């Protein structure tokens, strides 16, 4: 939520900032703004709406050349997405500008105090209070902007990344973080601050991960990090292993399309290097000893949205392969129900961004109760893996489209690897059984590519159905979370009513929704080995078809039982039941993307959403 960029160096600060905001726009796109320090003056421009509105305003009223500045793209929390509430926010004198990601929970009290002391606040935001507090602290800190920010941070409650520039400190930009992301990009004679590395990846791949409650000052010649009390603080330096081209659309109309197409490679990358020469799984970022993993008597998977669906699928694999009881819970609900946790509970926290606040709070709760937390994450240097006992990175590369696709498939692969690893360590799976599943997993990139090659009929169907007001999805076993995921994709991209059901539940109520012509998409498990799940869902499809539904069926190649009962069949290659979601999800992603496109929606930036949700 909210994208932040700060720059100090020899280049045009405005160019660097606008380019960075373009790459960060997926984080929020309600409004955008910049502030520059130029010729002893602070200049600022901000506009409601997408970055393009700000760019149009800048074309009409060009700003002066500057080498120091900050920029922001917003996902509104306090105050409607208007010009007035767009960041940056200035103090009474117009000498300093602040941008912010997060929520300052005690802002009402701070604001009342400021107004009593004569400050004039002109927006409805929590952020503006910080600008005026800094106005008071800057002289008190003898013009040391970092010290002024530290003093202000000590007064704030809530979650925040703040970045500040001041006309009397023209060669520095300062930032602070608590529970919200901020990374430093280290260049040669220039330095950057940003919500994530994609903002500066075109200029440097050397990054510094800031810790909790730290303040950073960037200058052309260096970076200084302290805690909120001014003590020198340590921060982790790392090299980003992807480059600017990975964060570009690369000829596709949408990032989402590109990311769907990248899935074979992404899944291969998640598997890479996990199997040693002896054929044994080795998960070197685990940081939990085999001994500790043998003590585990319960697993709880926590996640949000699409990642939660990955967790639901993981449960089937974990329980089947390890025989450890596994619960799956929405992170936003987890800590409020007083879950039973102890040292023997392994909590698996799944997150593409590594910044989702609901999940961060849930994992902190789990660790406070003594549980061990393993993060499955795609974003190196993000908060969730840093605060976990162990981490398994998915190595999917940057995911820019708001709707998660390759993030989801690679989370699934990581979950399968964790389940197999536990099976190996605890001896619930023989070595040759593990090898056989690993071989199946290794075949998946090729099979996903095969699914992608056959997607034209799915796109045609999506265009044909683009005026529908409702679509239902049915699945059983691991097909049920796939149905939930298909429905979520359609809701968030096409803004139509879509619901996923466990097919067996239909007769307990939802079947009343079926009416003539209603599209129902069913995920059919493999037919092999007299698979009872297969036969049951075939009956469920017949039930909805008998009531007039238009049955769209995702089934394995060669499964002829579905031909007579389906209006459309989408074919996928054969796969073991537990791994089938890696294939059956793909047509649903393509379907939602194409249907939303046909409706004329912005597929990469659906309304009201943002990529990483850093508020609770
Ligand atoms: C849906 C989607 C969201 C995210 C959810 C969790 O397409 O992308 O539902 O899955 O916000 O995000 P992460 O995985 O970053 O924690």
Coordinates of C-alpha atoms and ligand atoms in Angstrom, one line a residue:
X1 CA 0.0 0.0 0.0
X2 CA 1.4 3.3 -1.1
X3 CA 4.6 3.5 -3.0
X4 CA 7.4 5.7 -1.8
X5 CA 10.6 7.0 -3.5
X6 CA 13.3 9.3 -2.3
X7 CA 16.4 10.3 -4.2
X8 CA 19.7 12.2 -3.7
X9 CA 22.3 12.3 -6.4
X10 CA 23.5 13.9 -9.7
X11 CA 20.5 13.0 -11.8
X12 CA 17.2 14.7 -12.4
X13 CA 15.4 13.8 -9.2
X14 CA 12.0 14.2 -10.9
X15 CA 12.9 11.7 -13.6
X16 CA 14.2 9.1 -11.1
X17 CA 11.1 9.6 -8.9
X18 CA 8.5 9.4 -11.8
X19 CA 10.2 6.3 -13.1
X20 CA 10.2 4.8 -9.6
X21 CA 6.6 5.7 -9.0
X22 CA 5.6 4.0 -12.3
X23 CA 7.2 0.8 -11.0
X24 CA 5.5 1.2 -7.6
X25 CA 2.1 2.2 -8.9
X26 CA 0.8 -1.4 -8.3
X27 CA 1.0 -0.6 -4.6
X28 CA -1.7 2.1 -4.8
X29 CA -3.1 4.3 -7.4
X30 CA -5.6 6.7 -5.9
X31 CA -3.3 9.8 -6.2
X32 CA 0.3 10.7 -6.7
X33 CA 2.7 13.5 -5.8
X34 CA 6.3 14.7 -5.7
X35 CA 8.3 17.3 -3.8
X36 CA 11.7 18.6 -4.9
X37 CA 14.3 20.8 -3.4
X38 CA 15.4 23.2 -6.1
X39 CA 17.3 26.5 -5.9
X40 CA 16.7 27.0 -2.2
X41 CA 13.0 26.4 -2.6
X42 CA 10.6 23.4 -2.0
X43 CA 8.4 22.7 -5.0
X44 CA 5.5 20.3 -4.8
X45 CA 2.8 18.9 -7.1
X46 CA 0.1 16.3 -6.4
X47 CA -3.0 15.0 -8.2
X48 CA -5.8 12.6 -7.4
X49 CA -6.1 9.6 -9.7
X50 CA -3.4 7.6 -11.4
X51 CA 0.2 8.7 -12.0
X52 CA -0.7 9.8 -15.5
X53 CA -2.8 12.7 -14.0
X54 CA 0.3 13.9 -12.1
X55 CA 2.4 13.6 -15.2
X56 CA -0.1 15.6 -17.2
X57 CA -0.1 18.3 -14.5
X58 CA 3.7 18.4 -14.6
X59 CA 3.7 18.8 -18.3
X60 CA 1.5 21.8 -17.9
X61 CA 3.4 23.3 -15.0
X62 CA 7.0 22.0 -15.3
X63 CA 9.0 21.9 -12.0
X64 CA 12.6 23.3 -11.7
X65 CA 15.6 21.0 -12.2
X66 CA 16.5 19.4 -8.8
X67 CA 18.7 16.6 -7.5
X68 CA 16.9 15.9 -4.3
X69 CA 13.3 14.9 -4.0
X70 CA 10.6 12.5 -2.9
X71 CA 7.5 11.0 -4.5
X72 CA 4.4 9.0 -3.5
X73 CA 1.6 7.0 -5.0
X74 CA -1.3 6.5 -2.6
X75 CA -3.8 3.9 -1.5
X76 CA -6.1 6.0 0.6
X77 CA -6.7 5.2 4.3
X78 CA -7.5 8.5 6.1
X79 CA -9.2 10.9 3.8
X80 CA -10.8 10.5 0.3
X81 CA -8.5 10.2 -2.7
X82 CA -8.6 13.9 -3.6
X83 CA -5.9 16.4 -4.6
X84 CA -6.0 17.8 -1.1
X85 CA -5.3 14.5 0.6
X86 CA -2.7 13.4 -1.9
X87 CA 0.9 13.3 -0.6
X88 CA 3.4 15.0 -0.1
X89 CA 2.1 17.0 2.9
X90 CA 3.8 20.2 3.8
X91 CA 4.2 22.1 7.1
X92 CA 2.7 25.6 7.7
X93 CA 5.8 27.3 6.2
X94 CA 6.1 25.1 3.1
X95 CA 9.7 24.3 4.0
X96 CA 9.4 20.5 4.4
X97 CA 7.4 17.7 2.7
X98 CA 6.4 14.3 4.1
X99 CA 5.2 11.2 2.4
X100 CA 3.8 8.2 4.3
X101 CA 2.7 4.6 4.0
X102 CA 0.7 3.1 6.9
X103 CA -1.6 4.4 9.5
X104 CA -0.8 6.7 12.4
X105 CA -3.2 5.5 15.0
X106 CA -2.9 8.4 17.5
X107 CA -3.2 11.0 14.8
X108 CA -6.5 12.5 16.1
X109 CA -4.8 13.4 19.4
X110 CA -1.7 14.7 17.7
X111 CA -3.7 16.8 15.3
X112 CA -5.8 18.3 18.1
X113 CA -2.6 19.3 19.9
X114 CA -1.1 20.8 16.8
X115 CA -4.3 22.8 16.1
X116 CA -4.2 24.1 19.7
X117 CA -0.6 25.2 19.1
X118 CA -1.8 27.2 16.1
X119 CA -0.9 24.9 13.2
X120 CA -3.2 25.0 10.2
X121 CA -3.9 21.6 8.8
X122 CA -5.4 21.5 5.3
X123 CA -6.1 17.8 4.6
X124 CA -8.0 15.0 6.2
X125 CA -5.0 12.7 6.5
X126 CA -3.1 11.3 9.4
X127 CA 0.2 12.1 7.5
X128 CA -0.1 15.8 7.7
X129 CA 0.2 15.8 11.5
X130 CA 3.8 14.5 10.9
X131 CA 4.7 17.4 8.7
X132 CA 3.7 19.9 11.4
X133 CA 5.4 17.9 14.2
X134 CA 8.5 18.0 12.2
X135 CA 8.1 21.7 11.8
X136 CA 8.3 22.0 15.6
X137 CA 11.2 19.5 16.0
X138 CA 13.5 20.7 13.2
X139 CA 14.6 23.9 15.0
X140 CA 14.7 22.0 18.3
X141 CA 17.0 19.4 16.7
X142 CA 19.4 22.2 15.5
X143 CA 18.4 21.7 11.9
X144 CA 19.3 18.0 11.9
X145 CA 16.5 16.4 9.9
X146 CA 17.2 12.8 10.9
X147 CA 17.2 13.8 14.6
X148 CA 13.9 15.8 14.1
X149 CA 12.4 12.7 12.5
X150 CA 13.6 10.4 15.4
X151 CA 11.9 12.8 17.9
X152 CA 8.7 12.7 15.9
X153 CA 8.7 8.9 15.5
X154 CA 8.9 8.5 19.3
X155 CA 5.5 10.3 19.5
X156 CA 3.8 8.1 16.8
X157 CA 1.8 5.0 17.3
X158 CA 0.8 2.6 14.5
X159 CA 2.5 1.5 11.3
X160 CA 4.5 3.9 9.2
X161 CA 7.1 4.4 6.6
X162 CA 7.9 8.1 6.4
X163 CA 10.2 9.9 4.0
X164 CA 11.0 13.6 4.4
X165 CA 12.8 16.4 2.6
X166 CA 13.5 19.9 3.9
X167 CA 14.6 23.1 2.1
X168 CA 17.3 23.7 4.8
X169 CA 18.7 20.3 4.4
X170 CA 18.9 20.2 0.6
X171 CA 21.4 17.4 0.2
X172 CA 19.7 14.7 2.3
X173 CA 16.5 12.7 2.4
X174 CA 15.5 11.0 5.6
X175 CA 13.2 8.0 6.2
X176 CA 11.8 6.0 9.0
X177 CA 10.1 2.7 9.3
X178 CA 7.9 0.8 11.7
X179 CA 5.9 -2.2 10.5
X180 CA 5.9 -0.9 6.9
X181 CA 8.5 -1.5 4.2
X182 CA 11.5 0.8 3.3
X183 CA 14.6 -0.2 1.5
X184 CA 17.8 1.7 0.6
X185 CA 19.3 1.5 -2.9
X186 CA 23.0 2.2 -2.8
X187 CA 24.4 3.8 -5.9
X188 CA 27.7 5.3 -7.0
X189 CA 27.5 9.0 -5.8
X190 CA 23.7 8.7 -5.4
X191 CA 21.3 6.9 -3.0
X192 CA 17.7 5.9 -3.1
X193 CA 14.9 5.1 -0.7
X194 CA 11.9 3.1 -1.8
X195 CA 9.0 0.9 -0.7
X196 CA 10.6 -1.9 -2.7
X197 CA 13.7 -2.4 -4.9
X198 CA 11.8 -2.2 -8.2
X199 CA 11.7 1.6 -7.9
X200 CA 15.5 1.9 -8.2
X201 CA 16.5 -1.4 -9.9
X202 CA 17.3 0.4 -13.2
X203 CA 20.1 2.3 -11.3
X204 CA 21.4 -0.1 -8.7
X205 CA 21.0 -3.7 -7.5
X206 CA 22.7 -3.1 -4.2
X207 CA 20.1 -2.8 -1.4
X208 CA 20.0 -2.3 2.3
X209 CA 17.2 -3.8 4.3
X210 CA 16.1 -1.5 7.1
X211 CA 15.1 -3.0 10.4
X212 CA 12.2 -2.3 12.6
X213 CA 12.1 1.2 14.2
X214 CA 15.0 2.6 12.3
X215 CA 15.7 6.0 10.8
X216 CA 17.9 6.4 7.7
X217 CA 19.6 9.4 6.2
X218 CA 20.7 9.2 2.6
X219 CA 23.2 11.6 1.0
X220 CA 25.1 11.5 -2.2
X221 CA 28.1 10.0 -0.5
X222 CA 26.6 7.7 2.1
X223 CA 23.8 6.2 4.2
X224 CA 23.5 6.4 8.0
X225 CA 21.1 4.2 9.9
X226 CA 20.1 4.6 13.6
X227 CA 17.4 3.4 15.9
X228 CA 14.7 5.9 17.0
X229 CA 17.0 6.9 19.9
X230 CA 19.9 7.8 17.6
X231 CA 22.1 4.8 18.4
X232 CA 23.9 3.4 15.4
X233 CA 21.9 0.5 14.0
X234 CA 22.8 -2.5 11.9
X235 CA 21.0 -3.3 8.7
X236 CA 21.4 -6.1 6.2
X237 CA 23.0 -5.4 2.8
X238 CA 22.1 -7.6 -0.1
X239 CA 22.3 -7.9 -3.9
X240 CA 19.1 -8.1 -5.9
X241 CA 19.3 -11.1 -8.2
X242 CA 16.9 -9.8 -10.9
X243 CA 17.2 -6.8 -13.1
X244 CA 15.1 -4.0 -14.5
X245 CA 13.8 -6.1 -17.5
X246 CA 12.1 -8.4 -15.0
X247 CA 10.0 -5.5 -13.8
X248 CA 8.9 -4.4 -17.3
X249 CA 5.8 -5.6 -19.3
X250 CA 8.1 -7.0 -22.0
X251 CA 5.6 -6.5 -24.9
X252 CA 2.5 -7.9 -23.0
X253 CA -0.6 -5.8 -22.7
X254 CA -0.7 -6.4 -19.0
X255 CA 1.8 -7.4 -16.3
X256 CA -0.7 -10.1 -15.3
X257 CA -0.4 -11.7 -18.8
X258 CA 3.3 -11.7 -18.6
X259 CA 3.3 -13.1 -15.1
X260 CA 0.9 -15.9 -16.2
X261 CA 3.2 -16.8 -19.0
X262 CA 6.2 -16.7 -16.7
X263 CA 4.8 -19.5 -14.5
X264 CA 6.7 -22.4 -16.0
X265 CA 10.0 -20.6 -15.4
X266 CA 8.9 -19.4 -11.9
X267 CA 7.9 -22.9 -10.8
X268 CA 11.2 -24.3 -12.1
X269 CA 13.1 -21.5 -10.2
X270 CA 11.2 -22.4 -7.0
X271 CA 12.4 -26.0 -7.4
X272 CA 16.0 -25.1 -8.3
X273 CA 18.7 -26.2 -6.0
X274 CA 16.4 -27.9 -3.5
X275 CA 17.4 -31.5 -4.3
X276 CA 21.0 -32.5 -3.4
X277 CA 23.2 -34.9 -5.3
X278 CA 22.0 -37.8 -3.2
X279 CA 18.4 -37.0 -4.2
X280 CA 17.5 -35.7 -0.8
X281 CA 15.7 -32.4 -0.3
X282 CA 17.7 -29.7 1.3
X283 CA 16.0 -26.5 2.2
X284 CA 19.0 -24.4 3.3
X285 CA 17.1 -21.3 4.3
X286 CA 15.1 -23.4 6.8
X287 CA 17.1 -22.3 9.9
X288 CA 15.1 -24.8 11.9
X289 CA 17.0 -27.9 12.7
X290 CA 15.7 -31.4 11.8
X291 CA 15.5 -32.0 15.5
X292 CA 13.2 -29.1 16.0
X293 CA 11.1 -30.2 13.0
X294 CA 10.7 -33.7 14.5
X295 CA 9.3 -32.2 17.7
X296 CA 6.4 -30.5 15.8
X297 CA 3.0 -32.0 16.6
X298 CA 0.7 -29.5 14.9
X299 CA 1.0 -27.2 11.9
X300 CA -1.1 -24.0 11.4
X301 CA -0.9 -22.3 8.0
X302 CA -1.8 -18.6 8.0
X303 CA -2.2 -16.3 5.0
X304 CA -4.5 -13.9 3.2
X305 CA -6.4 -14.0 -0.1
X306 CA -4.7 -16.0 -2.8
X307 CA -2.0 -17.1 -0.4
X308 CA -4.7 -18.4 1.9
X309 CA -5.9 -20.6 -1.0
X310 CA -2.4 -21.9 -1.4
X311 CA -2.5 -22.8 2.3
X312 CA -5.8 -24.6 1.9
X313 CA -4.2 -26.8 -0.7
X314 CA -1.0 -27.3 1.4
X315 CA -3.1 -28.8 4.1
X316 CA -4.0 -31.8 1.9
X317 CA -0.3 -32.5 1.1
X318 CA 1.0 -31.9 4.6
X319 CA -1.5 -34.2 6.3
X320 CA -1.2 -36.9 3.6
X321 CA 2.6 -36.9 3.5
X322 CA 3.5 -36.1 7.1
X323 CA 0.5 -37.3 9.2
X324 CA 0.8 -34.1 11.2
X325 CA -2.6 -32.4 11.9
X326 CA -2.7 -29.1 10.0
X327 CA -5.1 -26.2 10.3
X328 CA -5.4 -23.3 7.8
X329 CA -6.5 -19.9 8.9
X330 CA -7.0 -16.5 7.5
X331 CA -4.3 -14.3 9.1
X332 CA -6.8 -11.5 9.8
X333 CA -8.8 -13.9 12.0
X334 CA -6.0 -15.9 13.6
X335 CA -5.0 -14.0 16.7
X336 CA -8.5 -12.9 17.6
X337 CA -9.7 -16.4 18.3
X338 CA -7.0 -17.2 20.9
X339 CA -5.5 -20.1 19.0
X340 CA -3.8 -22.9 21.0
X341 CA -0.1 -22.5 20.3
X342 CA 3.1 -23.8 21.8
X343 CA 6.7 -24.7 21.0
X344 CA 5.5 -27.9 19.2
X345 CA 3.3 -25.9 16.8
X346 CA 4.9 -24.9 13.5
X347 CA 3.2 -21.9 12.0
X348 CA 3.7 -21.5 8.2
X349 CA 3.1 -17.9 7.1
X350 CA 2.6 -17.6 3.3
X351 CA 3.0 -14.2 1.6
X352 CA 4.1 -13.1 -1.8
X353 CA 5.0 -9.6 -0.7
X354 CA 6.3 -10.4 2.7
X355 CA 4.6 -7.2 4.0
X356 CA 0.9 -8.1 4.5
X357 CA 0.1 -6.5 7.9
X358 CA -2.6 -9.0 8.9
X359 CA -0.1 -11.8 8.5
X360 CA 2.7 -9.9 10.2
X361 CA 0.5 -9.4 13.3
X362 CA -0.6 -13.0 13.2
X363 CA 3.0 -14.3 13.1
X364 CA 4.1 -12.0 15.9
X365 CA 1.3 -13.4 18.0
X366 CA 2.4 -17.0 17.2
X367 CA 6.0 -16.3 18.1
X368 CA 4.9 -14.5 21.3
X369 CA 3.2 -17.8 22.3
X370 CA 6.5 -19.7 21.6
X371 CA 5.6 -21.2 18.3
X372 CA 8.2 -21.5 15.5
X373 CA 7.3 -19.7 12.3
X374 CA 8.4 -20.7 8.8
X375 CA 7.7 -18.0 6.1
X376 CA 7.1 -18.9 2.5
X377 CA 7.8 -15.7 0.7
X378 CA 8.7 -14.2 -2.7
X379 CA 10.3 -10.9 -1.6
X380 CA 13.8 -10.9 -0.3
X381 CA 14.4 -8.4 2.4
X382 CA 10.8 -8.0 3.4
X383 CA 9.5 -7.9 6.9
X384 CA 7.7 -11.3 7.2
X385 CA 10.7 -13.5 6.4
X386 CA 12.9 -11.3 8.6
X387 CA 10.7 -11.8 11.6
X388 CA 10.3 -15.5 11.1
X389 CA 12.4 -18.4 12.4
X390 CA 13.0 -19.8 8.9
X391 CA 12.2 -18.8 5.4
X392 CA 11.7 -20.6 2.1
X393 CA 11.9 -18.1 -0.8
X394 CA 9.8 -18.9 -3.9
X395 CA 12.2 -17.1 -6.3
X396 CA 9.3 -16.2 -8.7
X397 CA 10.8 -12.8 -9.6
X398 CA 8.9 -9.6 -9.1
X399 CA 5.1 -9.9 -9.3
X400 CA 3.7 -6.5 -10.3
X401 CA 0.0 -7.1 -11.3
X402 CA -2.2 -6.7 -8.3
X403 CA -3.8 -10.2 -8.9
X404 CA -1.4 -12.8 -7.8
X405 CA -0.6 -15.6 -10.4
X406 CA 2.9 -16.8 -10.4
X407 CA 3.0 -15.9 -6.7
X408 CA 0.3 -18.5 -6.1
X409 CA 1.8 -21.4 -8.2
X410 CA 5.2 -20.9 -6.6
X411 CA 3.7 -20.8 -3.1
X412 CA 2.1 -24.1 -3.9
X413 CA 5.4 -25.6 -4.9
X414 CA 7.1 -24.3 -1.8
X415 CA 4.3 -25.8 0.3
X416 CA 4.8 -29.2 -1.4
X417 CA 8.5 -28.9 -0.7
X418 CA 8.0 -28.2 3.0
X419 CA 5.6 -31.1 3.3
X420 CA 8.0 -33.5 1.6
X421 CA 10.9 -32.2 3.7
X422 CA 8.9 -32.8 6.9
X423 CA 8.0 -36.3 5.5
X424 CA 11.7 -36.9 4.9
X425 CA 12.9 -35.6 8.3
X426 CA 10.2 -37.4 10.3
X427 CA 10.5 -40.6 8.3
X428 CA 6.8 -40.7 7.2
X429 CA 7.8 -41.0 3.6
X430 CA 10.4 -43.3 2.1
X431 CA 13.2 -41.8 0.0
X432 CA 11.9 -43.3 -3.2
X433 CA 8.4 -41.9 -2.5
X434 CA 9.9 -38.4 -2.1
X435 CA 11.9 -38.8 -5.3
X436 CA 8.8 -39.8 -7.2
X437 CA 6.9 -36.7 -6.1
X438 CA 9.9 -34.6 -6.8
X439 CA 10.0 -36.0 -10.3
X440 CA 6.3 -35.2 -10.7
X441 CA 7.1 -31.6 -9.5
X442 CA 10.0 -31.4 -12.0
X443 CA 7.6 -32.2 -14.8
X444 CA 5.2 -29.4 -13.9
X445 CA 7.0 -26.5 -15.7
X446 CA 6.6 -28.4 -19.0
X447 CA 2.9 -29.2 -18.2
X448 CA 2.1 -25.6 -17.3
X449 CA 3.6 -24.5 -20.5
X450 CA 1.4 -27.0 -22.3
X451 CA -1.7 -25.6 -20.6
X452 CA -0.7 -22.1 -21.6
X453 CA -0.3 -23.2 -25.3
X454 CA -4.0 -24.3 -25.4
X455 CA -5.6 -21.2 -23.9
X456 CA -7.2 -19.6 -27.0
X457 CA -10.5 -21.4 -26.5
X458 CA -10.6 -20.2 -22.9
X459 CA -10.0 -16.6 -24.0
X460 CA -12.8 -17.0 -26.6
X461 CA -15.1 -18.3 -23.9
X462 CA -14.2 -15.4 -21.6
X463 CA -15.1 -12.9 -24.2
X464 CA -18.4 -14.6 -24.9
X465 CA -19.2 -14.6 -21.2
X466 CA -18.2 -11.0 -20.5
X467 CA -21.7 -9.7 -20.0
X468 CA -22.6 -12.4 -17.4
X469 CA -23.5 -11.1 -13.9
X470 CA -22.6 -14.2 -12.0
X471 CA -20.2 -17.3 -12.3
X472 CA -20.0 -20.2 -9.9
X473 CA -16.9 -22.4 -9.4
X474 CA -17.1 -26.0 -8.1
X475 CA -14.3 -28.3 -6.8
X476 CA -13.7 -31.1 -4.4
X477 CA -10.6 -31.9 -2.3
X478 CA -7.7 -29.8 -3.7
X479 CA -10.1 -28.6 -6.4
X480 CA -12.1 -26.8 -3.8
X481 CA -9.4 -24.1 -3.1
X482 CA -8.8 -23.9 -6.8
X483 CA -12.5 -23.0 -7.2
X484 CA -12.1 -20.4 -4.5
X485 CA -9.1 -19.0 -6.3
X486 CA -10.9 -18.9 -9.7
X487 CA -13.8 -17.0 -8.1
X488 CA -11.5 -14.5 -6.3
X489 CA -9.6 -13.8 -9.6
X490 CA -12.9 -13.1 -11.4
X491 CA -14.3 -10.9 -8.6
X492 CA -11.2 -8.8 -8.2
X493 CA -10.6 -8.3 -12.0
X494 CA -14.0 -8.4 -13.6
X495 CA -16.1 -7.0 -10.7
X496 CA -18.8 -9.6 -11.1
X497 CA -20.4 -11.9 -8.6
X498 CA -18.3 -15.1 -8.5
X499 CA -18.3 -17.8 -5.8
X500 CA -16.4 -21.0 -5.2
X501 CA -18.1 -24.0 -3.6
X502 CA -17.1 -27.4 -2.3
X503 CA -19.1 -29.4 -4.9
X504 CA -20.6 -31.6 -2.2
X505 CA -22.1 -28.6 -0.4
X506 CA -24.2 -27.5 -3.4
X507 CA -27.2 -29.6 -2.3
X508 CA -27.0 -28.0 1.2
X509 CA -28.1 -24.6 -0.2
X510 CA -26.2 -23.0 -3.0
X511 CA -27.9 -25.2 -5.7
X512 CA -30.8 -22.7 -5.3
X513 CA -28.7 -20.2 -7.2
X514 CA -28.6 -22.3 -10.3
X515 CA -30.8 -20.9 -13.1
X516 CA -31.0 -21.3 -16.8
X517 CA -27.7 -20.5 -18.6
X518 CA -25.7 -19.7 -15.4
X519 CA -22.0 -20.5 -16.1
X520 CA -20.7 -23.1 -13.6
X521 CA -17.0 -23.9 -13.9
X522 CA -16.1 -27.3 -12.4
X523 CA -12.6 -28.7 -11.7
X524 CA -12.5 -32.4 -12.2
X525 CA -9.8 -34.5 -10.5
X526 CA -7.9 -37.2 -12.4
X527 CA -10.0 -40.2 -13.3
X528 CA -7.3 -42.8 -12.7
X529 CA -7.3 -45.4 -10.0
X530 CA -11.1 -45.4 -9.6
X531 CA -10.8 -41.9 -8.1
X532 CA -14.0 -41.5 -6.0
X533 CA -13.6 -37.8 -6.1
X534 CA -13.8 -37.9 -9.8
X535 CA -17.1 -39.8 -9.9
X536 CA -18.6 -37.6 -7.2
X537 CA -17.9 -34.4 -9.0
X538 CA -19.2 -35.8 -12.3
X539 CA -22.5 -36.4 -10.5
X540 CA -22.4 -32.8 -9.1
X541 CA -22.0 -31.4 -12.7
X542 CA -24.9 -33.5 -13.8
X543 CA -27.0 -32.0 -10.9
X544 CA -26.3 -28.4 -12.0
X545 CA -26.7 -29.1 -15.6
X546 CA -30.1 -30.7 -15.0
X547 CA -31.2 -27.4 -13.5
X548 CA -30.1 -25.4 -16.6
X549 CA -26.5 -24.4 -15.7
X550 CA -24.0 -24.0 -18.5
X551 CA -21.3 -26.5 -17.4
X552 CA -17.7 -25.5 -18.2
X553 CA -15.4 -28.3 -17.1
X554 CA -11.6 -28.4 -16.5
X555 CA -10.6 -32.1 -16.9
X556 CA -7.6 -34.1 -17.8
X557 CA -6.7 -35.0 -21.4
X558 CA -8.3 -38.4 -22.2
X559 CA -11.0 -38.1 -19.5
X560 CA -13.9 -38.9 -21.8
X561 CA -16.5 -39.2 -19.0
X562 CA -17.0 -35.4 -19.1
X563 CA -17.7 -35.1 -22.8
X564 CA -21.4 -35.9 -22.5
X565 CA -22.1 -33.7 -19.5
X566 CA -20.2 -30.6 -20.3
X567 CA -21.0 -27.6 -22.5
X568 CA -17.3 -26.8 -22.8
X569 CA -14.3 -28.8 -21.8
X570 CA -10.9 -27.2 -21.0
X571 CA -8.2 -29.8 -21.1
X572 CA -5.1 -30.0 -18.9
X573 CA -2.3 -32.6 -18.9
X574 CA -2.5 -35.5 -16.4
X575 CA -1.0 -35.0 -13.0
X576 CA -1.2 -36.6 -9.6
X577 CA -4.3 -35.5 -7.7
X578 CA -2.4 -33.5 -5.1
X579 CA -0.4 -31.6 -7.7
X580 CA -3.3 -30.9 -10.1
X581 CA -3.9 -27.4 -8.8
X582 CA -0.6 -26.3 -10.5
X583 CA -2.4 -27.0 -13.8
X584 CA -6.1 -26.4 -13.1
X585 CA -5.6 -22.9 -11.7
X586 CA -4.0 -21.6 -14.9
X587 CA -7.1 -21.6 -17.2
X588 CA -9.0 -19.8 -14.4
X589 CA -6.3 -17.0 -14.3
X590 CA -6.4 -16.7 -18.1
X591 CA -10.3 -16.6 -18.0
X592 CA -10.5 -13.8 -15.5
X593 CA -7.8 -11.8 -17.1
X594 CA -9.4 -12.0 -20.6
X595 CA -12.9 -11.4 -19.3
X596 CA -11.8 -8.3 -17.4
X597 CA -10.0 -7.1 -20.4
X598 CA -13.1 -7.6 -22.6
X599 CA -15.0 -5.5 -20.1
X600 CA -12.5 -2.7 -20.5
X601 CA -11.1 -2.9 -17.0
X602 CA -7.5 -2.1 -16.0
X603 CA -6.4 -5.7 -15.3
X604 CA -3.1 -4.8 -13.5
X605 CA -4.7 -2.2 -11.2
X606 CA -8.3 -3.3 -10.3
X607 CA -10.4 -0.7 -8.5
X608 CA -10.1 -0.3 -4.7
X609 CA -7.1 -2.7 -4.5
X610 CA -3.4 -2.5 -3.9
X611 CA -0.7 -5.1 -4.2
X612 CA 0.7 -5.3 -0.8
X613 CA -1.8 -4.6 2.0
X614 CA 0.2 -3.0 4.8
X615 CA -2.8 -2.0 6.9
X616 CA -5.0 -4.2 9.1
Ligands
LIG1 C1 -5.4 -11.7 -5.0 C2 -4.2 -11.3 -4.3 C3 -4.4 -11.1 -2.8 C4 -3.1 -11.5 -2.1 C5 -3.2 -11.2 -0.6 C6 -2.0 -11.6 0.2 O1 -5.1 -11.9 -6.4 O2 -3.2 -11.1 -4.8 O3 -5.5 -11.8 -2.3 O4 -2.9 -12.8 -2.3 O5 -3.4 -9.8 -0.4 O6 -0.9 -11.0 -0.3 P1 0.6 -11.5 0.1 O7 0.7 -12.9 -0.6 O8 1.5 -10.5 -0.5 O9 0.7 -11.6 1.6

